[in-house]
Amino acid sequence: MRPNDRPIVTGLLITYGLFWIGLAIAPVDRQDWFLENLLAVALVAVLVLTYRRFAFSLPAYSLILAFLLLHAVGAHYTYSEVPFGFWLKDTLALSRNPFDRLVHFAYGLLLVYPLREVLMRLAGVRGRWVSYLAISGILAQSGFFEVIEAIVAMIVSPELGSLYLGTQGDEWDAQKDMAAAFFGALLTITGTMFLRRDERLST
């Protein structure tokens, strides 16, 4: 990261903080909001604490912010009750509120690029391997979080299980969420590969 980017990154952090505080006021379900924010707050803390040792690029931080903002909206309303999701449901004649699926798609779409940076800069992975491992990493993380969410729901608040997990009665919800994250990651990596190829051809 360039030194001139640091004020921008600080601005991104402040933006998330203000947005998070605003949505922390009177959420639809306080207990569900608390559960949803455990991992998000942990991620922000890790990014802040490791900033001096490993700073992502400005595009990567921007993508992370975009995902965190989407997640904050879902945590405020609960994923199955987000108004925008109901609008999509009515507009597209869907059987369920699709906001949670959109966020899982966004998880792969927005966070695979930062993961790619980690693999390139810390592990030294290059070429097609970095694309393969970045997509595989998103898919693995998606599956891992599905397991963690189920465990947290059972331990902390079993009665909130379906609300917290956002299954909306779909027994294949976890698998569909993982597929959504996979296709989001695949889309970003494919676009990144084409952009890199065009850059090489133009030099």
PDB file of C-alpha atoms in Angstrom:
ATOM      1  CA  MET A   1       0.000   0.000   0.000  1.00  0.00           C
ATOM      2  CA  ARG A   2       1.160   3.497  -0.807  1.00  0.00           C
ATOM      3  CA  PRO A   3       1.585   5.911   2.149  1.00  0.00           C
ATOM      4  CA  ASN A   4      -0.962   8.255   0.545  1.00  0.00           C
ATOM      5  CA  ASP A   5      -3.584   5.516   0.815  1.00  0.00           C
ATOM      6  CA  ARG A   6      -3.502   5.421   4.620  1.00  0.00           C
ATOM      7  CA  PRO A   7      -5.926   8.334   5.151  1.00  0.00           C
ATOM      8  CA  ILE A   8      -8.324   6.666   2.714  1.00  0.00           C
ATOM      9  CA  VAL A   9      -8.129   3.382   4.605  1.00  0.00           C
ATOM     10  CA  THR A  10      -8.776   5.275   7.837  1.00  0.00           C
ATOM     11  CA  GLY A  11     -11.789   6.845   6.151  1.00  0.00           C
ATOM     12  CA  LEU A  12     -13.053   3.388   5.164  1.00  0.00           C
ATOM     13  CA  LEU A  13     -12.753   2.230   8.763  1.00  0.00           C
ATOM     14  CA  ILE A  14     -14.597   5.298  10.050  1.00  0.00           C
ATOM     15  CA  THR A  15     -17.298   4.792   7.428  1.00  0.00           C
ATOM     16  CA  TYR A  16     -17.870   1.243   8.604  1.00  0.00           C
ATOM     17  CA  GLY A  17     -17.821   2.315  12.244  1.00  0.00           C
ATOM     18  CA  LEU A  18     -20.485   4.973  11.721  1.00  0.00           C
ATOM     19  CA  PHE A  19     -22.608   2.648   9.570  1.00  0.00           C
ATOM     20  CA  TRP A  20     -22.281  -0.135  12.161  1.00  0.00           C
ATOM     21  CA  ILE A  21     -23.233   2.169  15.030  1.00  0.00           C
ATOM     22  CA  GLY A  22     -26.265   3.425  13.136  1.00  0.00           C
ATOM     23  CA  LEU A  23     -27.490  -0.120  12.459  1.00  0.00           C
ATOM     24  CA  ALA A  24     -26.724  -1.184  16.035  1.00  0.00           C
ATOM     25  CA  ILE A  25     -29.577   1.066  17.171  1.00  0.00           C
ATOM     26  CA  ALA A  26     -32.836  -0.848  17.583  1.00  0.00           C
ATOM     27  CA  PRO A  27     -32.131  -3.924  15.420  1.00  0.00           C
ATOM     28  CA  VAL A  28     -35.065  -6.213  14.677  1.00  0.00           C
ATOM     29  CA  ASP A  29     -33.733  -8.859  17.066  1.00  0.00           C
ATOM     30  CA  ARG A  30     -30.951  -7.850  19.482  1.00  0.00           C
ATOM     31  CA  GLN A  31     -29.817 -11.383  20.254  1.00  0.00           C
ATOM     32  CA  ASP A  32     -29.605 -12.343  16.585  1.00  0.00           C
ATOM     33  CA  TRP A  33     -27.792  -9.041  15.884  1.00  0.00           C
ATOM     34  CA  PHE A  34     -25.231  -9.929  18.550  1.00  0.00           C
ATOM     35  CA  LEU A  35     -24.620 -13.385  17.081  1.00  0.00           C
ATOM     36  CA  GLU A  36     -24.345 -12.042  13.531  1.00  0.00           C
ATOM     37  CA  ASN A  37     -21.741  -9.460  14.552  1.00  0.00           C
ATOM     38  CA  LEU A  38     -19.357 -11.764  16.417  1.00  0.00           C
ATOM     39  CA  LEU A  39     -17.349 -12.742  13.350  1.00  0.00           C
ATOM     40  CA  ALA A  40     -17.651  -9.328  11.667  1.00  0.00           C
ATOM     41  CA  VAL A  41     -16.233  -7.470  14.668  1.00  0.00           C
ATOM     42  CA  ALA A  42     -13.509 -10.109  15.008  1.00  0.00           C
ATOM     43  CA  LEU A  43     -12.523  -9.579  11.350  1.00  0.00           C
ATOM     44  CA  VAL A  44     -12.293  -5.811  11.782  1.00  0.00           C
ATOM     45  CA  ALA A  45     -10.211  -6.247  14.939  1.00  0.00           C
ATOM     46  CA  VAL A  46      -7.790  -8.563  13.129  1.00  0.00           C
ATOM     47  CA  LEU A  47      -7.446  -6.123  10.223  1.00  0.00           C
ATOM     48  CA  VAL A  48      -6.683  -3.250  12.592  1.00  0.00           C
ATOM     49  CA  LEU A  49      -4.241  -5.216  14.760  1.00  0.00           C
ATOM     50  CA  THR A  50      -2.295  -6.628  11.787  1.00  0.00           C
ATOM     51  CA  TYR A  51      -2.308  -3.434   9.703  1.00  0.00           C
ATOM     52  CA  ARG A  52       1.351  -2.574  10.294  1.00  0.00           C
ATOM     53  CA  ARG A  53       2.565  -6.083   9.506  1.00  0.00           C
ATOM     54  CA  PHE A  54       0.287  -6.737   6.555  1.00  0.00           C
ATOM     55  CA  ALA A  55      -1.605  -3.980   4.790  1.00  0.00           C
ATOM     56  CA  PHE A  56      -3.944  -4.933   1.977  1.00  0.00           C
ATOM     57  CA  SER A  57      -4.185  -2.842  -1.174  1.00  0.00           C
ATOM     58  CA  LEU A  58      -6.772  -0.068  -1.325  1.00  0.00           C
ATOM     59  CA  PRO A  59      -9.009  -2.070  -3.712  1.00  0.00           C
ATOM     60  CA  ALA A  60      -8.924  -5.008  -1.289  1.00  0.00           C
ATOM     61  CA  TYR A  61      -9.892  -2.852   1.690  1.00  0.00           C
ATOM     62  CA  SER A  62     -12.704  -1.317  -0.372  1.00  0.00           C
ATOM     63  CA  LEU A  63     -14.052  -4.780  -1.229  1.00  0.00           C
ATOM     64  CA  ILE A  64     -13.875  -5.833   2.416  1.00  0.00           C
ATOM     65  CA  LEU A  65     -15.789  -2.705   3.416  1.00  0.00           C
ATOM     66  CA  ALA A  66     -18.494  -3.398   0.832  1.00  0.00           C
ATOM     67  CA  PHE A  67     -19.027  -6.883   2.246  1.00  0.00           C
ATOM     68  CA  LEU A  68     -19.075  -5.659   5.847  1.00  0.00           C
ATOM     69  CA  LEU A  69     -21.702  -3.039   4.989  1.00  0.00           C
ATOM     70  CA  LEU A  70     -23.931  -5.689   3.415  1.00  0.00           C
ATOM     71  CA  HIS A  71     -23.451  -7.901   6.443  1.00  0.00           C
ATOM     72  CA  ALA A  72     -24.320  -5.038   8.804  1.00  0.00           C
ATOM     73  CA  VAL A  73     -27.635  -4.559   6.986  1.00  0.00           C
ATOM     74  CA  GLY A  74     -28.406  -8.263   7.264  1.00  0.00           C
ATOM     75  CA  ALA A  75     -27.533  -8.277  10.959  1.00  0.00           C
ATOM     76  CA  HIS A  76     -29.785  -5.284  11.649  1.00  0.00           C
ATOM     77  CA  TYR A  77     -32.911  -6.714  10.033  1.00  0.00           C
ATOM     78  CA  THR A  78     -31.997 -10.434  10.334  1.00  0.00           C
ATOM     79  CA  TYR A  79     -31.151 -11.851   6.936  1.00  0.00           C
ATOM     80  CA  SER A  80     -34.579 -13.296   6.252  1.00  0.00           C
ATOM     81  CA  GLU A  81     -36.330  -9.972   6.996  1.00  0.00           C
ATOM     82  CA  VAL A  82     -34.308  -7.425   5.008  1.00  0.00           C
ATOM     83  CA  PRO A  83     -36.776  -5.136   3.135  1.00  0.00           C
ATOM     84  CA  PHE A  84     -34.687  -5.103  -0.053  1.00  0.00           C
ATOM     85  CA  GLY A  85     -34.885  -8.886  -0.083  1.00  0.00           C
ATOM     86  CA  PHE A  86     -38.674  -8.774   0.101  1.00  0.00           C
ATOM     87  CA  TRP A  87     -38.688  -6.307  -2.793  1.00  0.00           C
ATOM     88  CA  LEU A  88     -36.591  -8.737  -4.839  1.00  0.00           C
ATOM     89  CA  LYS A  89     -38.856 -11.588  -3.827  1.00  0.00           C
ATOM     90  CA  ASP A  90     -41.952  -9.759  -5.073  1.00  0.00           C
ATOM     91  CA  THR A  91     -40.290  -8.353  -8.196  1.00  0.00           C
ATOM     92  CA  LEU A  92     -38.790 -11.671  -9.328  1.00  0.00           C
ATOM     93  CA  ALA A  93     -41.640 -13.854  -7.997  1.00  0.00           C
ATOM     94  CA  LEU A  94     -39.286 -15.819  -5.753  1.00  0.00           C
ATOM     95  CA  SER A  95     -40.349 -18.248  -3.062  1.00  0.00           C
ATOM     96  CA  ARG A  96     -38.178 -16.686  -0.342  1.00  0.00           C
ATOM     97  CA  ASN A  97     -36.315 -13.561   0.693  1.00  0.00           C
ATOM     98  CA  PRO A  98     -33.011 -13.921  -1.234  1.00  0.00           C
ATOM     99  CA  PHE A  99     -30.920 -11.344   0.657  1.00  0.00           C
ATOM    100  CA  ASP A 100     -28.935 -13.945   2.586  1.00  0.00           C
ATOM    101  CA  ARG A 101     -28.093 -15.755  -0.653  1.00  0.00           C
ATOM    102  CA  LEU A 102     -26.971 -12.463  -2.196  1.00  0.00           C
ATOM    103  CA  VAL A 103     -24.628 -11.837   0.727  1.00  0.00           C
ATOM    104  CA  HIS A 104     -23.129 -15.318   0.412  1.00  0.00           C
ATOM    105  CA  PHE A 105     -22.575 -14.576  -3.270  1.00  0.00           C
ATOM    106  CA  ALA A 106     -21.007 -11.255  -2.259  1.00  0.00           C
ATOM    107  CA  TYR A 107     -18.751 -13.101   0.201  1.00  0.00           C
ATOM    108  CA  GLY A 108     -17.086 -14.899  -2.689  1.00  0.00           C
ATOM    109  CA  LEU A 109     -17.336 -11.979  -5.106  1.00  0.00           C
ATOM    110  CA  LEU A 110     -15.822  -9.390  -2.747  1.00  0.00           C
ATOM    111  CA  LEU A 111     -13.479 -11.324  -0.472  1.00  0.00           C
ATOM    112  CA  VAL A 112     -11.708 -13.643  -2.891  1.00  0.00           C
ATOM    113  CA  TYR A 113      -9.534 -10.748  -4.121  1.00  0.00           C
ATOM    114  CA  PRO A 114      -8.175  -9.942  -0.619  1.00  0.00           C
ATOM    115  CA  LEU A 115      -7.561 -13.667  -0.091  1.00  0.00           C
ATOM    116  CA  ARG A 116      -5.680 -13.726  -3.393  1.00  0.00           C
ATOM    117  CA  GLU A 117      -3.444 -10.929  -2.092  1.00  0.00           C
ATOM    118  CA  VAL A 118      -2.690 -12.914   1.065  1.00  0.00           C
ATOM    119  CA  LEU A 119      -1.725 -15.987  -0.966  1.00  0.00           C
ATOM    120  CA  MET A 120       0.497 -13.983  -3.312  1.00  0.00           C
ATOM    121  CA  ARG A 121       2.284 -11.869  -0.724  1.00  0.00           C
ATOM    122  CA  LEU A 122       2.589 -14.218   2.239  1.00  0.00           C
ATOM    123  CA  ALA A 123       2.754 -17.619   0.549  1.00  0.00           C
ATOM    124  CA  GLY A 124       4.341 -16.504  -2.714  1.00  0.00           C
ATOM    125  CA  VAL A 125       1.768 -18.326  -4.838  1.00  0.00           C
ATOM    126  CA  ARG A 126       1.629 -17.225  -8.466  1.00  0.00           C
ATOM    127  CA  GLY A 127      -0.019 -18.064 -11.760  1.00  0.00           C
ATOM    128  CA  ARG A 128      -3.035 -20.328 -11.997  1.00  0.00           C
ATOM    129  CA  TRP A 129      -2.354 -21.770  -8.564  1.00  0.00           C
ATOM    130  CA  VAL A 130      -3.215 -18.515  -6.826  1.00  0.00           C
ATOM    131  CA  SER A 131      -6.567 -18.410  -8.628  1.00  0.00           C
ATOM    132  CA  TYR A 132      -7.327 -22.036  -7.796  1.00  0.00           C
ATOM    133  CA  LEU A 133      -6.331 -21.702  -4.148  1.00  0.00           C
ATOM    134  CA  ALA A 134      -8.197 -18.416  -3.697  1.00  0.00           C
ATOM    135  CA  ILE A 135     -11.444 -19.924  -4.988  1.00  0.00           C
ATOM    136  CA  SER A 136     -10.871 -23.106  -2.976  1.00  0.00           C
ATOM    137  CA  GLY A 137     -10.178 -21.010   0.106  1.00  0.00           C
ATOM    138  CA  ILE A 138     -13.472 -19.142  -0.242  1.00  0.00           C
ATOM    139  CA  LEU A 139     -15.360 -22.413  -0.665  1.00  0.00           C
ATOM    140  CA  ALA A 140     -13.608 -23.900   2.372  1.00  0.00           C
ATOM    141  CA  GLN A 141     -14.287 -20.797   4.471  1.00  0.00           C
ATOM    142  CA  SER A 142     -17.928 -20.802   3.416  1.00  0.00           C
ATOM    143  CA  GLY A 143     -18.332 -24.402   4.556  1.00  0.00           C
ATOM    144  CA  PHE A 144     -16.434 -23.718   7.765  1.00  0.00           C
ATOM    145  CA  PHE A 145     -18.628 -20.743   8.636  1.00  0.00           C
ATOM    146  CA  GLU A 146     -21.775 -22.786   8.018  1.00  0.00           C
ATOM    147  CA  VAL A 147     -20.519 -25.263  10.607  1.00  0.00           C
ATOM    148  CA  ILE A 148     -19.492 -22.527  13.052  1.00  0.00           C
ATOM    149  CA  GLU A 149     -22.848 -20.767  12.686  1.00  0.00           C
ATOM    150  CA  ALA A 150     -24.695 -23.993  13.458  1.00  0.00           C
ATOM    151  CA  ILE A 151     -22.540 -24.629  16.541  1.00  0.00           C
ATOM    152  CA  VAL A 152     -22.955 -21.054  17.800  1.00  0.00           C
ATOM    153  CA  ALA A 153     -26.709 -21.227  17.288  1.00  0.00           C
ATOM    154  CA  MET A 154     -26.955 -24.503  19.230  1.00  0.00           C
ATOM    155  CA  ILE A 155     -24.764 -23.345  22.122  1.00  0.00           C
ATOM    156  CA  VAL A 156     -25.735 -19.691  22.518  1.00  0.00           C
ATOM    157  CA  SER A 157     -29.388 -19.692  21.533  1.00  0.00           C
ATOM    158  CA  PRO A 158     -30.983 -22.872  20.142  1.00  0.00           C
ATOM    159  CA  GLU A 159     -34.387 -21.187  19.845  1.00  0.00           C
ATOM    160  CA  LEU A 160     -32.862 -18.662  17.407  1.00  0.00           C
ATOM    161  CA  GLY A 161     -31.451 -21.381  15.179  1.00  0.00           C
ATOM    162  CA  SER A 162     -33.544 -20.921  12.032  1.00  0.00           C
ATOM    163  CA  LEU A 163     -33.626 -17.122  12.434  1.00  0.00           C
ATOM    164  CA  TYR A 164     -29.853 -16.833  12.868  1.00  0.00           C
ATOM    165  CA  LEU A 165     -29.048 -19.326  10.122  1.00  0.00           C
ATOM    166  CA  GLY A 166     -31.639 -17.807   7.787  1.00  0.00           C
ATOM    167  CA  THR A 167     -32.644 -21.157   6.302  1.00  0.00           C
ATOM    168  CA  GLN A 168     -36.271 -20.097   5.730  1.00  0.00           C
ATOM    169  CA  GLY A 169     -37.339 -23.729   5.682  1.00  0.00           C
ATOM    170  CA  ASP A 170     -34.857 -24.795   2.975  1.00  0.00           C
ATOM    171  CA  GLU A 171     -33.052 -27.988   3.982  1.00  0.00           C
ATOM    172  CA  TRP A 172     -30.410 -27.348   1.308  1.00  0.00           C
ATOM    173  CA  ASP A 173     -29.804 -23.764   2.385  1.00  0.00           C
ATOM    174  CA  ALA A 174     -26.204 -24.332   3.552  1.00  0.00           C
ATOM    175  CA  GLN A 175     -25.202 -26.053   0.319  1.00  0.00           C
ATOM    176  CA  LYS A 176     -26.815 -23.332  -1.805  1.00  0.00           C
ATOM    177  CA  ASP A 177     -25.049 -20.643   0.235  1.00  0.00           C
ATOM    178  CA  MET A 178     -21.714 -22.347  -0.359  1.00  0.00           C
ATOM    179  CA  ALA A 179     -22.445 -22.611  -4.088  1.00  0.00           C
ATOM    180  CA  ALA A 180     -23.324 -18.909  -4.201  1.00  0.00           C
ATOM    181  CA  ALA A 181     -19.995 -17.994  -2.571  1.00  0.00           C
ATOM    182  CA  PHE A 182     -18.154 -20.291  -4.989  1.00  0.00           C
ATOM    183  CA  PHE A 183     -19.701 -18.708  -8.076  1.00  0.00           C
ATOM    184  CA  GLY A 184     -19.071 -15.217  -6.709  1.00  0.00           C
ATOM    185  CA  ALA A 185     -15.395 -16.045  -6.199  1.00  0.00           C
ATOM    186  CA  LEU A 186     -15.181 -17.661  -9.633  1.00  0.00           C
ATOM    187  CA  LEU A 187     -16.599 -14.528 -11.259  1.00  0.00           C
ATOM    188  CA  THR A 188     -14.101 -12.190  -9.569  1.00  0.00           C
ATOM    189  CA  ILE A 189     -11.093 -14.401 -10.252  1.00  0.00           C
ATOM    190  CA  THR A 190     -12.098 -14.818 -13.896  1.00  0.00           C
ATOM    191  CA  GLY A 191     -12.427 -11.051 -14.260  1.00  0.00           C
ATOM    192  CA  THR A 192      -9.099 -10.499 -12.499  1.00  0.00           C
ATOM    193  CA  MET A 193      -7.344 -12.968 -14.811  1.00  0.00           C
ATOM    194  CA  PHE A 194      -8.693 -11.196 -17.896  1.00  0.00           C
ATOM    195  CA  LEU A 195      -7.645  -7.797 -16.545  1.00  0.00           C
ATOM    196  CA  ARG A 196      -4.140  -9.046 -15.755  1.00  0.00           C
ATOM    197  CA  ARG A 197      -3.860 -10.550 -19.233  1.00  0.00           C
ATOM    198  CA  ASP A 198      -4.932  -7.271 -20.826  1.00  0.00           C
ATOM    199  CA  GLU A 199      -2.342  -5.396 -18.725  1.00  0.00           C
ATOM    200  CA  ARG A 200       0.403  -7.751 -19.880  1.00  0.00           C
ATOM    201  CA  LEU A 201      -0.635  -7.396 -23.514  1.00  0.00           C
ATOM    202  CA  SER A 202      -0.654  -3.601 -23.309  1.00  0.00           C
ATOM    203  CA  THR A 203       2.905  -3.403 -21.915  1.00  0.00           C
TER     204      THR A 203
END
